[in-house]
Amino acid sequence: MILAIVFLPLLASLVAGLGGRMIGATAAKIVTTGALFVACALSWPVFVSFLSGDASATVTPVLAWLRSGDLVVDWALRVDALTAVMLVVVTSVSALVHLYSWGYMAEDPSQPRFFAYLSLFTFAMLMLVTSDSLVQMFFGWEGVGLASYLLIGFWYEKPSAQAAAIKAFVVNRVGDFGFSLGIFGTFLVFGTVSIPAILAAAPGMAGSTIGFLGGRFDTMTLLCLLLFVGAMGKSAQLGLHTWLPDAMEGPTPVSALIHAATMVTAGVFMVCRLSPMFVTSETAMTVVTYVGAATALFAATVGTTQTDIKRVIAYSTCSQLGYMFFAAGVGAFGAAMFHLFTHAFFKALLFLGAGSVIHAMHHEQDMRFYGGLRKSIPLTFWAMMAGTLAITGVGVAGVFGFAGFYSKDAIIEASYAAGTVPGGVAFAVAVFAALLTSFYSWRLMFLTFFGKPRWAGSEHIQHAVHDAHGHGHGHHDQEAHPEDEHAGHEPHTHDAGADQVKHGTAGYHPHESPLPMLVPLIILSIGAVFAGIGFHHWFIEPEAGEIFWKGSLAFNEHLMHEMHGVPPWVKLSATVVMLIGLAIAWYAYLKDTSAPARFTATFRVLYDFLLHKWYWDELYHLLFVRPAFWFGRLFWKRGDQGTIDRFGPNGIAALVQGGSVAARRLQSGYLYTYALVMLLGLAAATTWAVVR
Amino acid sequence: MSFPILSVMLLVPALAAVGCLFLSPGGARWLALAATLVDLLLGVLLWVGFDNAGAQWQYQEYSPVFGRFAWALGIDGIALMLIMLSVFLMPICIAASWDAIEKRVPEYMAAFLLMETLMIGVFAAQDMFLFYIMFEAGLIPMYLIIGIWGGAERIYASYKFFLYTLLGSVVMLVAMLWMVREAGTSSIPELMAYDFPPQAQTWLFLAFFASFAVKMPMWPVHTWLPDAHVQAPTAGSVILAGVLLKMGGYGFIRFSLPMFPEASAQLFWLVMGLSMVAVVYASLVALVQSDMKKLIAYSSVAHMAFVTIGLFAFNRQGLEGSVMMMLSHGLISGALFLCVGVIYDRLHTREIARYGGLADIMPKYALFFLLFTMGSVGLPGTAGFIGEFLSLIGAYRANSWVAFVCTTGIILGAAYMLYLYARVVYGKVKSDEVAAMPDLSARELALVVPLALAVLWMGIYPESFLAPMRRDIGLLVARVERAYPQGDAHLMARVGAPAAAAPAAHGTEH
């Protein structure tokens, strides 16, 4: 069965990708979407069997892969509780995104290619989560990277999409650099790359040291940190996060699937999968905690100033991934996975909802040109509302809460309960970031759905209105065309203050999205509402968790007990800051809409700092990109041509021939010389050999 | 005596080469194709008949010519794989030149066929002088191919190519003479087991190094390669990158390591240092190229450095990785040069900036180019990953600095290859000329499909390629083990802990 789950998407991808032209777009869409729904239908029973405690871990061998001395790697599919969680997340979101794309991509001329990429991605992701060895994990890891590259660059006519695609791949490769070294080191230490074998042997390595770059380091700390660099790249943690916001260049369904629900959580998955290894090194756990906390804070602050609806959600994703990491860092791996699980549903929902808004607004992505959309697209509004309630963690303890209420609060409580310094720091950051989360989420809601329409200022809307009046739907084919999704990619120099924008509808009438887009929204809304209350029992409750996870991650039963014993103010803190964030957003974007402009005018420097995303891109450009090209040119012009060639072959030629004028004669001259030398040499050799 | 299959494989292209000279252009093409296909078939038979568990040297032939000089042939698994690579690429090269070469077709085909004979000869020779003849003579047809059928600056390129290799091989010949005198034999298998005095080894190693490093090519003697590639016709580039560069690596594995193990260990840092420079330097240079062929040529320099680090890691993963790297690079860079050739035939420029938007115009082409690009980047599942990964894992066991610096190659490699791909394939269609370019023809598909399948095969099930050489690598590891340098990354158990806490930290395997 697991074979079908994993390989159906691959098969469908090949059919759609290679045969798309032959079978036509509709058939390609049916094949891929059908395959995904089948895979999804097969995955849920697997998950349920783990929930009920009947199932145990299995490994299905597929094919021998790499055999080199001690290094033995096979293609194999491992299924345990941790994998089962990922299976349902990946196949469910993927199936829904496939369906959604029927509507969203309806006008795109290369749909078979798009669906083939989506299915290819799903296959690679499934290979990643079912891997039994680090090398197969790396296969899936790079495979999702490839699919992500292809999908970010899907609208390849756009220079910005190309650049974003390359950036995503290369920044991920920086992470993979660490991952690779981690694998090399792990093999050196354990003599195997099989994950169960490594995890079993890890505790025995305590106190040992390993040499690296001239120094000697604690073995487990070094290995965990190297592997964690890979996780940081894939999960866009601070320092290696720069690719994720740019990845929004891809079509919105892609953002929902890859850059929210699944691929970016691969890093969290990796840390959880290797959790028995990470817990052996306190230093590594501390680093994971701090990196996660820093990312949660950074991304949340930046999220408050962005005006592109997709970028706000992208930073939100980045921030939530930070939550998952510090949850893992304090030892609450169950909580990290639980947040991964609920986040997949509500974040995919938010992205798909945003896609529906963008669709309705004629590919306008700038929230400053939205407003008042509540009445025009009510279903989308309610879906987004469900997502927002989920991410901000609305709920009353003991009664009911939306998904995030259970998972995020569990993380906040666990970091407090950990009782360590990193835990305390993470707790403080988590509470503050929760405030920001609430603020930017509600800001998004208010700017988009409430207030008065500000559509008139949007070029996209003007085009749409103009086209509708001018020449009917003559340009309709180009509607989904890349140039139309251009607004708001770069931070605008003027303020986010809504009052500078033209008010009015410009005579435009947004329409609710078609059914294929609405059905996924409805299903995901159900997930966003009920995933928390429905599943928290298995994921984080001490006894049930122990039974559910069955050792597939380092489930800290003790910590989960402690979590229940935290003081009431800790439990309430998340809800309180959520309300504060809501209040601020309400005041600034509904009550007194000139407040944001006043604020930004007062705190200009801070605002610019946040708007420019802490200047990471500028810094990296200065530190890495420009020097790379500069050194490249230097080595080429000064090194190869100016030094090696000048004093090497050219110099010798000049010496021998007294100038390059004679170069023309070299052709024949050298050949004969050469043949002669060779012959003479051979003659000498044989003579010598014969005579002696 | 059994059927002398190796001699026949040498003879078929040689006779066909002579035959081509007497034929019309059309006849020469068909004869060349037929001859290379026959050799491919013989190669398949060779592989099928090769006993992975049998003797080290198989298909041996020996007939004395005069004195000690003998027509001695025979192959082990490593040679078998490289011969397979040669006979596999050869028909592709002939077919790639089908329409592209218009002048002096019979001579061109003859040159290629002659080269095939010599390449197989290099890998099959068991007599050092026979090896030398094949090794050096192989340059002559390549030199002619660049010099006669090359681009505008072919003269400069061919002379540079020649000058470099000439200087290297003269010293190698002197070293060979000394060795034969010292050991009293010119038989390669016997020499591989002969222990030269360590002091002499250093000099001998350096003499061979001069020749092999140029062939590889290693930094800083690599500058002939970009020029040679740029000027060579497409098929010339394919065979140059695909097979000729592998002769350097083969030389290291056949001569330098087993014959001079102490010197190899002693000069560890020379080789590793140059390789580390090569990875970073060549990758950065590749990043700024505006000529497609130059870019791929520089990427070859970087990739071949993975071969040398694997070789000098002195362990199984490194050695197997370096052979896999040679094979995969032969396929992938050959395929990339073919891809360049395909669009060069249409637009007659290698300038990257002139292209753009090929994804719309040539979707099939875009797909294959993507596959080979990903192979070059070392994506798992393609051939490129296997070699790179094994070489690096081997290098890490030898020294963490080497692995650290060379692993940056996976970042830089992604940067320059994707940058190339984006500029050529993505973006808007640049001009009407580009818009008029037709997609891959049936003939071109027939060239790239086998390569694509081979790249995936090697990536997904490399066992087929690793199995024949497993024993030979084991023998080599056993041979060099005595000089094995202690890695810097070794594990140390905590003080007072039982030694059992460090399993397989230094698995010495055979």
JSON list of C-alpha atoms in Angstrom, two decimals, chain A residues 429-518:
[
{"chain": "A", "resi": 429, "resn": "VAL", "atom": "CA", "xyz": [9.79, 35.39, 22.42]},
{"chain": "A", "resi": 430, "resn": "ALA", "atom": "CA", "xyz": [6.86, 33.10, 21.78]},
{"chain": "A", "resi": 431, "resn": "VAL", "atom": "CA", "xyz": [4.46, 35.30, 23.70]},
{"chain": "A", "resi": 432, "resn": "PHE", "atom": "CA", "xyz": [5.66, 38.47, 22.02]},
{"chain": "A", "resi": 433, "resn": "ALA", "atom": "CA", "xyz": [5.62, 36.84, 18.59]},
{"chain": "A", "resi": 434, "resn": "ALA", "atom": "CA", "xyz": [2.09, 35.63, 19.30]},
{"chain": "A", "resi": 435, "resn": "LEU", "atom": "CA", "xyz": [1.09, 39.23, 19.79]},
{"chain": "A", "resi": 436, "resn": "LEU", "atom": "CA", "xyz": [2.64, 40.15, 16.47]},
{"chain": "A", "resi": 437, "resn": "THR", "atom": "CA", "xyz": [1.06, 37.13, 14.84]},
{"chain": "A", "resi": 438, "resn": "SER", "atom": "CA", "xyz": [-2.33, 38.25, 15.98]},
{"chain": "A", "resi": 439, "resn": "PHE", "atom": "CA", "xyz": [-1.61, 41.78, 14.81]},
{"chain": "A", "resi": 440, "resn": "TYR", "atom": "CA", "xyz": [-0.47, 40.97, 11.30]},
{"chain": "A", "resi": 441, "resn": "SER", "atom": "CA", "xyz": [-3.12, 38.31, 10.81]},
{"chain": "A", "resi": 442, "resn": "TRP", "atom": "CA", "xyz": [-5.92, 40.63, 11.75]},
{"chain": "A", "resi": 443, "resn": "ARG", "atom": "CA", "xyz": [-4.30, 43.45, 9.84]},
{"chain": "A", "resi": 444, "resn": "LEU", "atom": "CA", "xyz": [-4.51, 41.23, 6.78]},
{"chain": "A", "resi": 445, "resn": "MET", "atom": "CA", "xyz": [-8.14, 40.46, 7.46]},
{"chain": "A", "resi": 446, "resn": "PHE", "atom": "CA", "xyz": [-9.11, 44.06, 8.09]},
{"chain": "A", "resi": 447, "resn": "LEU", "atom": "CA", "xyz": [-7.24, 45.47, 5.12]},
{"chain": "A", "resi": 448, "resn": "THR", "atom": "CA", "xyz": [-8.69, 42.87, 2.81]},
{"chain": "A", "resi": 449, "resn": "PHE", "atom": "CA", "xyz": [-12.22, 42.26, 3.87]},
{"chain": "A", "resi": 450, "resn": "PHE", "atom": "CA", "xyz": [-13.27, 45.23, 5.97]},
{"chain": "A", "resi": 451, "resn": "GLY", "atom": "CA", "xyz": [-13.42, 48.95, 5.49]},
{"chain": "A", "resi": 452, "resn": "LYS", "atom": "CA", "xyz": [-14.22, 50.60, 2.20]},
{"chain": "A", "resi": 453, "resn": "PRO", "atom": "CA", "xyz": [-13.02, 49.37, -1.20]},
{"chain": "A", "resi": 454, "resn": "ARG", "atom": "CA", "xyz": [-9.74, 50.94, -2.29]},
{"chain": "A", "resi": 455, "resn": "TRP", "atom": "CA", "xyz": [-9.65, 49.11, -5.60]},
{"chain": "A", "resi": 456, "resn": "ALA", "atom": "CA", "xyz": [-9.48, 52.13, -7.84]},
{"chain": "A", "resi": 457, "resn": "GLY", "atom": "CA", "xyz": [-5.77, 52.62, -7.25]},
{"chain": "A", "resi": 458, "resn": "SER", "atom": "CA", "xyz": [-4.81, 49.21, -8.55]},
{"chain": "A", "resi": 459, "resn": "GLU", "atom": "CA", "xyz": [-3.44, 48.97, -12.04]},
{"chain": "A", "resi": 460, "resn": "HIS", "atom": "CA", "xyz": [-4.67, 45.42, -12.29]},
{"chain": "A", "resi": 461, "resn": "ILE", "atom": "CA", "xyz": [-8.20, 46.46, -11.53]},
{"chain": "A", "resi": 462, "resn": "GLN", "atom": "CA", "xyz": [-7.94, 49.36, -13.96]},
{"chain": "A", "resi": 463, "resn": "HIS", "atom": "CA", "xyz": [-6.77, 46.95, -16.64]},
{"chain": "A", "resi": 464, "resn": "ALA", "atom": "CA", "xyz": [-9.60, 44.61, -15.86]},
{"chain": "A", "resi": 465, "resn": "VAL", "atom": "CA", "xyz": [-12.20, 47.32, -16.02]},
{"chain": "A", "resi": 466, "resn": "HIS", "atom": "CA", "xyz": [-10.66, 48.77, -19.12]},
{"chain": "A", "resi": 467, "resn": "ASP", "atom": "CA", "xyz": [-10.54, 45.40, -20.85]},
{"chain": "A", "resi": 468, "resn": "ALA", "atom": "CA", "xyz": [-14.08, 44.59, -19.95]},
{"chain": "A", "resi": 469, "resn": "HIS", "atom": "CA", "xyz": [-15.27, 47.86, -21.44]},
{"chain": "A", "resi": 470, "resn": "GLY", "atom": "CA", "xyz": [-12.82, 48.14, -24.27]},
{"chain": "A", "resi": 471, "resn": "HIS", "atom": "CA", "xyz": [-12.53, 44.94, -26.19]},
{"chain": "A", "resi": 472, "resn": "GLY", "atom": "CA", "xyz": [-14.45, 42.39, -24.33]},
{"chain": "A", "resi": 473, "resn": "HIS", "atom": "CA", "xyz": [-12.37, 39.44, -23.28]},
{"chain": "A", "resi": 474, "resn": "GLY", "atom": "CA", "xyz": [-9.86, 39.76, -26.02]},
{"chain": "A", "resi": 475, "resn": "HIS", "atom": "CA", "xyz": [-7.04, 39.73, -23.50]},
{"chain": "A", "resi": 476, "resn": "HIS", "atom": "CA", "xyz": [-8.51, 37.01, -21.47]},
{"chain": "A", "resi": 477, "resn": "ASP", "atom": "CA", "xyz": [-5.81, 34.53, -22.32]},
{"chain": "A", "resi": 478, "resn": "GLN", "atom": "CA", "xyz": [-3.26, 36.79, -20.81]},
{"chain": "A", "resi": 479, "resn": "GLU", "atom": "CA", "xyz": [-5.13, 37.22, -17.62]},
{"chain": "A", "resi": 480, "resn": "ALA", "atom": "CA", "xyz": [-3.14, 34.61, -15.85]},
{"chain": "A", "resi": 481, "resn": "HIS", "atom": "CA", "xyz": [-0.05, 35.91, -17.52]},
{"chain": "A", "resi": 482, "resn": "PRO", "atom": "CA", "xyz": [2.92, 36.63, -15.38]},
{"chain": "A", "resi": 483, "resn": "GLU", "atom": "CA", "xyz": [3.16, 40.36, -15.85]},
{"chain": "A", "resi": 484, "resn": "ASP", "atom": "CA", "xyz": [-0.19, 40.69, -14.22]},
{"chain": "A", "resi": 485, "resn": "GLU", "atom": "CA", "xyz": [1.09, 39.35, -10.95]},
{"chain": "A", "resi": 486, "resn": "HIS", "atom": "CA", "xyz": [3.71, 41.95, -10.74]},
{"chain": "A", "resi": 487, "resn": "ALA", "atom": "CA", "xyz": [2.58, 44.47, -8.22]},
{"chain": "A", "resi": 488, "resn": "GLY", "atom": "CA", "xyz": [3.93, 44.59, -4.75]},
{"chain": "A", "resi": 489, "resn": "HIS", "atom": "CA", "xyz": [6.96, 42.39, -5.17]},
{"chain": "A", "resi": 490, "resn": "GLU", "atom": "CA", "xyz": [9.36, 44.96, -3.97]},
{"chain": "A", "resi": 491, "resn": "PRO", "atom": "CA", "xyz": [8.77, 47.00, -0.88]},
{"chain": "A", "resi": 492, "resn": "HIS", "atom": "CA", "xyz": [7.11, 50.20, -1.88]},
{"chain": "A", "resi": 493, "resn": "THR", "atom": "CA", "xyz": [8.78, 53.34, -0.87]},
{"chain": "A", "resi": 494, "resn": "HIS", "atom": "CA", "xyz": [5.66, 55.02, 0.34]},
{"chain": "A", "resi": 495, "resn": "ASP", "atom": "CA", "xyz": [3.79, 54.18, 3.49]},
{"chain": "A", "resi": 496, "resn": "ALA", "atom": "CA", "xyz": [1.36, 51.44, 4.10]},
{"chain": "A", "resi": 497, "resn": "GLY", "atom": "CA", "xyz": [-1.04, 54.11, 5.25]},
{"chain": "A", "resi": 498, "resn": "ALA", "atom": "CA", "xyz": [-4.32, 53.32, 3.64]},
{"chain": "A", "resi": 499, "resn": "ASP", "atom": "CA", "xyz": [-5.32, 56.96, 3.33]},
{"chain": "A", "resi": 500, "resn": "GLN", "atom": "CA", "xyz": [-2.89, 57.61, 0.49]},
{"chain": "A", "resi": 501, "resn": "VAL", "atom": "CA", "xyz": [-4.66, 55.17, -1.72]},
{"chain": "A", "resi": 502, "resn": "LYS", "atom": "CA", "xyz": [-7.54, 56.01, -4.01]},
{"chain": "A", "resi": 503, "resn": "HIS", "atom": "CA", "xyz": [-10.84, 54.89, -2.69]},
{"chain": "A", "resi": 504, "resn": "GLY", "atom": "CA", "xyz": [-13.65, 53.42, -4.69]},
{"chain": "A", "resi": 505, "resn": "THR", "atom": "CA", "xyz": [-14.40, 50.33, -6.68]},
{"chain": "A", "resi": 506, "resn": "ALA", "atom": "CA", "xyz": [-13.57, 51.79, -10.10]},
{"chain": "A", "resi": 507, "resn": "GLY", "atom": "CA", "xyz": [-16.64, 49.96, -11.29]},
{"chain": "A", "resi": 508, "resn": "TYR", "atom": "CA", "xyz": [-15.07, 46.56, -10.70]},
{"chain": "A", "resi": 509, "resn": "HIS", "atom": "CA", "xyz": [-17.07, 43.60, -9.48]},
{"chain": "A", "resi": 510, "resn": "PRO", "atom": "CA", "xyz": [-15.05, 40.85, -7.81]},
{"chain": "A", "resi": 511, "resn": "HIS", "atom": "CA", "xyz": [-16.47, 37.39, -8.24]},
{"chain": "A", "resi": 512, "resn": "GLU", "atom": "CA", "xyz": [-16.35, 34.47, -5.91]},
{"chain": "A", "resi": 513, "resn": "SER", "atom": "CA", "xyz": [-14.02, 31.70, -7.12]},
{"chain": "A", "resi": 514, "resn": "PRO", "atom": "CA", "xyz": [-15.27, 28.62, -8.95]},
{"chain": "A", "resi": 515, "resn": "LEU", "atom": "CA", "xyz": [-16.21, 25.42, -7.17]},
{"chain": "A", "resi": 516, "resn": "PRO", "atom": "CA", "xyz": [-12.89, 23.55, -7.54]},
{"chain": "A", "resi": 517, "resn": "MET", "atom": "CA", "xyz": [-11.30, 26.37, -5.55]},
{"chain": "A", "resi": 518, "resn": "LEU", "atom": "CA", "xyz": [-14.02, 26.62, -2.96]}
]
